[in-house]
Tab-separated table of C-alpha atoms and ligand atoms in Angstrom:
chain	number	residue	atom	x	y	z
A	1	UNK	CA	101.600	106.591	101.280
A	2	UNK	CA	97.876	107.539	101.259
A	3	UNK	CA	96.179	110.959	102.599
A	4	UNK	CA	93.935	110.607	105.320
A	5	UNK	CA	92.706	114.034	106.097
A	6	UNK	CA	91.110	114.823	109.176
A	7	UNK	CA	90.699	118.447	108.357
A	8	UNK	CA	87.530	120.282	108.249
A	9	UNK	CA	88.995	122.684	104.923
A	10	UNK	CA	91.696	120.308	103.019
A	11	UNK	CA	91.367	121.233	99.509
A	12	UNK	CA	90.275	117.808	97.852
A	13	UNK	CA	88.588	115.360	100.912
A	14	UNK	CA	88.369	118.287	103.846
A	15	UNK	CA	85.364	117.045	105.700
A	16	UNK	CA	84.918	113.705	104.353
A	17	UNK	CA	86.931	111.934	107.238
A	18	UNK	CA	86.509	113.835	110.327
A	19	UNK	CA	85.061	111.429	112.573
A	20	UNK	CA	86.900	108.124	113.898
A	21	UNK	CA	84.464	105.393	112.050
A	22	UNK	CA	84.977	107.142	108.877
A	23	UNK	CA	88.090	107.968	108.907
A	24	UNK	CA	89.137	104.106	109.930
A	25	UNK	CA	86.669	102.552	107.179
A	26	UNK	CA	88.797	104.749	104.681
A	27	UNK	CA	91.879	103.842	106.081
A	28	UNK	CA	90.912	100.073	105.472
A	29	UNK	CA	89.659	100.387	101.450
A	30	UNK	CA	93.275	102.186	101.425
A	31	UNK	CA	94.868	99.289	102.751
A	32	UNK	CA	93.156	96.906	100.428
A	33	UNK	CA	93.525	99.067	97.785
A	34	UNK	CA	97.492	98.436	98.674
A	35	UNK	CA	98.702	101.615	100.720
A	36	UNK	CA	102.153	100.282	102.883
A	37	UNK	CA	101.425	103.702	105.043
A	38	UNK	CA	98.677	105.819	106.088
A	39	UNK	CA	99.530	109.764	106.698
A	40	UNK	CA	97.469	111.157	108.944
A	41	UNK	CA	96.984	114.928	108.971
A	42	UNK	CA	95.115	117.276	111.092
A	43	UNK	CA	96.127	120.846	110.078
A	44	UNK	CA	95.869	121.524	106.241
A	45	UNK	CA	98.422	123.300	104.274
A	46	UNK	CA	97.067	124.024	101.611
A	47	UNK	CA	98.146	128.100	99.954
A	48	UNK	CA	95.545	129.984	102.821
A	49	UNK	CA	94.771	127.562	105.210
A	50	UNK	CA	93.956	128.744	108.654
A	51	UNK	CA	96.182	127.746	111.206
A	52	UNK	CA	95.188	125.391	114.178
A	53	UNK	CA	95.528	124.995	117.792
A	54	UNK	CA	97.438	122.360	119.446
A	55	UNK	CA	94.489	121.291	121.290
A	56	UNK	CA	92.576	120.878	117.988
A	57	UNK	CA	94.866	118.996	115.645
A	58	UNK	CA	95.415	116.222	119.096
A	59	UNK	CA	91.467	116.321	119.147
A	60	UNK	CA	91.303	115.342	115.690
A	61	UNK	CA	94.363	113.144	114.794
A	62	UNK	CA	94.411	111.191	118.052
A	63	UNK	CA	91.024	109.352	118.120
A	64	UNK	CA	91.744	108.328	114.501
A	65	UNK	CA	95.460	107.188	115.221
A	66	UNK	CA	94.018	104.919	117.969
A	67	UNK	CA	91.081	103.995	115.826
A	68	UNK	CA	93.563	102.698	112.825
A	69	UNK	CA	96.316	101.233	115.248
A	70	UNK	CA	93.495	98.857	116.958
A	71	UNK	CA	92.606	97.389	113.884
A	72	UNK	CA	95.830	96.859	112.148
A	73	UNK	CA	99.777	97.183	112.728
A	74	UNK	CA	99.606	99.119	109.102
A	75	UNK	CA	102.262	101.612	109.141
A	76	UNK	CA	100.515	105.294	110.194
A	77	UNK	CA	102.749	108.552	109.637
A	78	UNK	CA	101.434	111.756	111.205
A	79	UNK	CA	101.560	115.196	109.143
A	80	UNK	CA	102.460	117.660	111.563
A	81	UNK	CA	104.797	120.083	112.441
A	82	UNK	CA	103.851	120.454	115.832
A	83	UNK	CA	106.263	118.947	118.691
A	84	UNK	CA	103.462	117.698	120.973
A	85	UNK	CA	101.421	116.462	117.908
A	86	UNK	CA	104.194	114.179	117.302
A	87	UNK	CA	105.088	113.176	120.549
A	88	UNK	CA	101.343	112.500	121.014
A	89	UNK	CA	100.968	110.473	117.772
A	90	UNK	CA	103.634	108.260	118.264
A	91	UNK	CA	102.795	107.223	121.705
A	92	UNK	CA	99.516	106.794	120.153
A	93	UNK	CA	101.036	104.142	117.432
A	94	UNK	CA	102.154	106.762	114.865
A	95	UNK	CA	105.150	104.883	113.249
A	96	UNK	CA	106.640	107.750	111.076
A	97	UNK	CA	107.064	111.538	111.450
A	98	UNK	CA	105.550	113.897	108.421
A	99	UNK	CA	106.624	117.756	108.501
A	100	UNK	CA	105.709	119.452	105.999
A	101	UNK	CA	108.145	122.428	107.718
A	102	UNK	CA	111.432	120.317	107.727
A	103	UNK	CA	111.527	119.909	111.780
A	104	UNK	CA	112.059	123.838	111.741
A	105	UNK	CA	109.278	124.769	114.933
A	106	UNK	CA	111.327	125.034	118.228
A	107	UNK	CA	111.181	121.433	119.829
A	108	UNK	CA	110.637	119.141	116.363
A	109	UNK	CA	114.026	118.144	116.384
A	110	UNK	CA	114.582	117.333	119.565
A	111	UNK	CA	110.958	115.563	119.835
A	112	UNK	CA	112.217	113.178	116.328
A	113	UNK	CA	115.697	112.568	118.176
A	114	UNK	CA	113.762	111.357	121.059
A	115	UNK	CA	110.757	109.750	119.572
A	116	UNK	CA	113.700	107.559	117.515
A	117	UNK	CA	111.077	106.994	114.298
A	118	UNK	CA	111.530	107.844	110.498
A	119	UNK	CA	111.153	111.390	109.651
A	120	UNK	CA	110.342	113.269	106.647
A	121	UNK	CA	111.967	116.453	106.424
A	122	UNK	CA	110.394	118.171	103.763
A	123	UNK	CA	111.202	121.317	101.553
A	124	UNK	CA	108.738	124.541	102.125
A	125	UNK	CA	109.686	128.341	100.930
A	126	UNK	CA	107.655	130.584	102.724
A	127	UNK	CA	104.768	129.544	104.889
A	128	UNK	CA	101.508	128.096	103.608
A	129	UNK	CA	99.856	130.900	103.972
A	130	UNK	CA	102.065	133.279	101.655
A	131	UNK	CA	103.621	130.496	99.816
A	132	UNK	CA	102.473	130.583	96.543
A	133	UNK	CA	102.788	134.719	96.514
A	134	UNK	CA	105.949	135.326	94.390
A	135	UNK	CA	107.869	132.156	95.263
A	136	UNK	CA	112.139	132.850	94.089
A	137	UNK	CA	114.938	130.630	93.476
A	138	UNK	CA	118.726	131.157	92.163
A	139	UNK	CA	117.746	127.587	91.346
A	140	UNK	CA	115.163	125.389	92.235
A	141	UNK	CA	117.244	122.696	92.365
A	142	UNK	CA	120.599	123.860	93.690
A	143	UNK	CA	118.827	125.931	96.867
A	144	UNK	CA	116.745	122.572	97.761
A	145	UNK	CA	119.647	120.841	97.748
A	146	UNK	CA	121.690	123.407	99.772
A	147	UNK	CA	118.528	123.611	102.711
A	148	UNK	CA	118.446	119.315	102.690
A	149	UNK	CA	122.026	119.548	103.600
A	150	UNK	CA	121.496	122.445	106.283
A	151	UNK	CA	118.207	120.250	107.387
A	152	UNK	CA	120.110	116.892	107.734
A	153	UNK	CA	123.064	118.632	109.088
A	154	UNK	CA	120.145	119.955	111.969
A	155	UNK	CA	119.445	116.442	112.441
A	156	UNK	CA	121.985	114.419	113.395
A	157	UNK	CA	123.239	117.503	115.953
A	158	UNK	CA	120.397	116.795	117.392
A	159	UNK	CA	120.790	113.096	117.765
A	160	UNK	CA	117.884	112.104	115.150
A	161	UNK	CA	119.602	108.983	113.020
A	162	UNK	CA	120.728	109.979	109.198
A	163	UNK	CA	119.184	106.680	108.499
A	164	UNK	CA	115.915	107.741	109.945
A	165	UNK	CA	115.823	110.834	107.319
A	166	UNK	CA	113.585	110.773	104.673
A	167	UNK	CA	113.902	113.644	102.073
A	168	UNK	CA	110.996	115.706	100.502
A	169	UNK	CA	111.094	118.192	97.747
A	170	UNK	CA	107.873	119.726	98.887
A	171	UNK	CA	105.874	119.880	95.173
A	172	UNK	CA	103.716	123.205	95.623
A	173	UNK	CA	105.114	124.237	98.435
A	174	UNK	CA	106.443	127.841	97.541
A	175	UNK	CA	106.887	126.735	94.266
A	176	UNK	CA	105.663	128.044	90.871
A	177	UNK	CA	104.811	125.497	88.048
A	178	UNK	CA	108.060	125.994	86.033
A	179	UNK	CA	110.036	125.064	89.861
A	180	UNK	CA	107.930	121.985	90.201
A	181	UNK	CA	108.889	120.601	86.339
A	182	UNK	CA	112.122	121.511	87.235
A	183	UNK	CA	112.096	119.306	90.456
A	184	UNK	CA	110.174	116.401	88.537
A	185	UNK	CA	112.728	116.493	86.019
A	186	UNK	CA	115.937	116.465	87.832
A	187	UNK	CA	114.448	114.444	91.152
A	188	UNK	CA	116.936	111.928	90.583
A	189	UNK	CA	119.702	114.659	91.363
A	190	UNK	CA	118.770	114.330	95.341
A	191	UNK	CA	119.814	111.020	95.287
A	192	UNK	CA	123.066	112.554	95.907
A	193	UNK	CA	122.088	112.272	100.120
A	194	UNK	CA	121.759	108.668	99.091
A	195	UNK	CA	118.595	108.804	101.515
A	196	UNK	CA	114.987	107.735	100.619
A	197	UNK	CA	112.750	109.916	98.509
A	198	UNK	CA	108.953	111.161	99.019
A	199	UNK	CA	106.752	112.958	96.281
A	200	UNK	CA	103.760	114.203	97.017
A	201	UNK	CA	101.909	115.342	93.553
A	202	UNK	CA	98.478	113.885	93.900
A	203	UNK	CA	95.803	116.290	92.933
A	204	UNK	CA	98.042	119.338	93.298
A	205	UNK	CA	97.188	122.712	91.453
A	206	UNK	CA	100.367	122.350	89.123
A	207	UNK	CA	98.246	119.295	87.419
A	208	UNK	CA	95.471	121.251	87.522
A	209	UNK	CA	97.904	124.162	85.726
A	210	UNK	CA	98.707	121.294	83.065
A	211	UNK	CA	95.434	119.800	82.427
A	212	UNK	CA	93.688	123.190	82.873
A	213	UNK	CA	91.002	121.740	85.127
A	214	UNK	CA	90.208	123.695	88.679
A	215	UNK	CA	88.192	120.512	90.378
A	216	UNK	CA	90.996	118.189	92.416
A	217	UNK	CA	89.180	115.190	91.755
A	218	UNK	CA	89.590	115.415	87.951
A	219	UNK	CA	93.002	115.155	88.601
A	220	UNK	CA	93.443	111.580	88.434
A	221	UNK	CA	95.286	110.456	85.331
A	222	UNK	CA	97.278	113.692	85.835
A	223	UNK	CA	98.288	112.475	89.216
A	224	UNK	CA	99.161	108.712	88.260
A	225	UNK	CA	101.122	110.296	85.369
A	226	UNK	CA	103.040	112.469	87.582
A	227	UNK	CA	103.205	109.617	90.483
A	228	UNK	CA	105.037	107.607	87.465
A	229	UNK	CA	107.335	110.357	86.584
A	230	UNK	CA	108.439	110.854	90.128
A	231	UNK	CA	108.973	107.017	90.491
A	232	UNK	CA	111.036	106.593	87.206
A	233	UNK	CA	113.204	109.549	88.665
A	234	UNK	CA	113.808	107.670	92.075
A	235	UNK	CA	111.134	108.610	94.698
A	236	UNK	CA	110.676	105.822	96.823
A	237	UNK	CA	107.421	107.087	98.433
A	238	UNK	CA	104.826	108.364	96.356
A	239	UNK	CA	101.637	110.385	98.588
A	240	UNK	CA	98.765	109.623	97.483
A	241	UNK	CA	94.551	110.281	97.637
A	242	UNK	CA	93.911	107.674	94.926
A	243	UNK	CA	95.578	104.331	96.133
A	244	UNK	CA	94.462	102.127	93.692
A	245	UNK	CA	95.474	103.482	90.242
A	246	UNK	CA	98.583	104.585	91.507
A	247	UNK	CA	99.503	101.046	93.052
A	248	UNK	CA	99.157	99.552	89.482
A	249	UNK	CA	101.010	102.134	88.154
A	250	UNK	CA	103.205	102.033	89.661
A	251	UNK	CA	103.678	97.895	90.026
A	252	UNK	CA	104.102	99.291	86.139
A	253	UNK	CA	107.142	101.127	86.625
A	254	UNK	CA	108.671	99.176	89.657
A	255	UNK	CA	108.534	95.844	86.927
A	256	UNK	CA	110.650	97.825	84.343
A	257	UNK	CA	112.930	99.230	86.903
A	258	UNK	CA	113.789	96.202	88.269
A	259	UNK	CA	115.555	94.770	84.912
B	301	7PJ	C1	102.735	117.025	101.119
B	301	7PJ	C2	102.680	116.617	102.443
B	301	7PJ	C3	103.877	116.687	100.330
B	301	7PJ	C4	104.728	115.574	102.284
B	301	7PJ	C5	100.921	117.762	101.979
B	301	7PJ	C6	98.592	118.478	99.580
B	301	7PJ	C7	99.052	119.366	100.643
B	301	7PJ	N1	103.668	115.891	103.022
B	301	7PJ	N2	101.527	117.093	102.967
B	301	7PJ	N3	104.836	115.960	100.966
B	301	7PJ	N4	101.607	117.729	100.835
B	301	7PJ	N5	105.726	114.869	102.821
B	301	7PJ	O1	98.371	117.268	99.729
B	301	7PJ	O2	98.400	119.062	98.476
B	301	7PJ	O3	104.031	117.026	99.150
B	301	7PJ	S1	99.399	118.566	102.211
């Protein structure tokens, strides 16, 4: 899965992709570089981001949706947690849902149950804003575990398909760098939902923790190396900014696995 910001302020390619033609040429080098989705976002989460209007995030996501969906049947996944983004994003050839807020806004659920697409119903404590203040846990892996079966429980009351559910840790989201190593680590213990896996590491400021480096884009071999670990532990969708290295690496991992 590979980020395709159309945010003014992300924290590693805010800007770069704002406008339809650049934002589809990017799209394409993704797809050649072997990306199976494209996530589209419009609102950044990053710890501090301002929030948007609805009318903004539509203004940017749609034009790009469209954009991608003319020239190729590539699978697109919007990053919202907005009810009308993702009603709007589907009908505009979004193919899977991204919420970075497990369906929790009034409306998301019953939008996914009626939109009928994958959704991933990711893991946040807090709210991006205050996330990363004094993020708690009993234990990291335990309370995850106990909100994914609250979340999927949510889900199919609402009529959204278990089958459709994708499940998401949510790597930085509320989350100090001891709770993320403990996710990486014991990943494998979600399989218990026997549901597919995404892990989203790429660039985050837990490398940047590790490697002691503050620039995103000299997190590279710190996010293939992560990308790996998350793999080898059973994610099944890895998001990504840099497509390329973590294809191979992942090709890597996927030929050892599949002894
Ligand atoms: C994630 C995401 C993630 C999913 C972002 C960033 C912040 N969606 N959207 N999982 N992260 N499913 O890229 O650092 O980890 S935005």
């Amino acid at each position: 899965m590979a980020v395709l910001n159309t945010t003014p302020d992300s924290f590693s390619d805010g800007g770069q992709f704002n406008s339809p033609a650049t934002a589809v040429a990017q799209a394409e080098l993704m797809m050649q570089q072997g990306a199976d989705i494209i996530d589209v976002g419009g609102e950044s989460t990053r710890p501090g981001a301002a929030e948007v209007s609805i009318d903004d995030e539509l203004r940017r996501v749609l034009p790009v949706i469209e954009a991608i969906r003319r020239s190729s049947d590539i699978c697109i996944s919007i990053d919202t947690s907005k009810p009308e983004v993702m009603c709007a994003a589907v009908d505009a050839g979004a193919n899977i849902i991204n919420d970075v807020n497990g369906l929790r806004a009034e409306g998301a659920l019953a939008a996914c149950a009626q939109l009928n697409v994958p959704v991933c119903v990711m893991h946040m404590q807090g709210e991006p804003r205050t996330m990363q203040a004094d993020p708690q846990y009993q234990n990291v892996i335990d309370d995850i575990t106990q909100f994914f079966e609250q979340r999927i429980q949510a889900c199919v009351e609402a009529g959204i398909k278990r089958e459709n559910i994708i499940l998401d840790p949510g790597f930085g989201f509320g989350k100090t760098l001891q709770h993320n190593l403990q996710l990486l680590k014991n990943l494998q213990d979600f399989q218990v939902f026997d549901l597919p896996l995404l892990a989203g590491l790429s660039r985050k400021s837990m490398l940047g923790q590790i490697i002691g480096d503050e620039l995103p884009e000299n997190r590279l071999h710190a996010s293939v190396a992560a990308a790996v670990l998350a793999r080898v532990n059973g994610a099944k969708i890895l998001r990504v900014h840099d497509v390329q290295a973590t294809r191979d690496a992942l090709k890597v991992c996927d030929a050892m696995l599949s002894l």
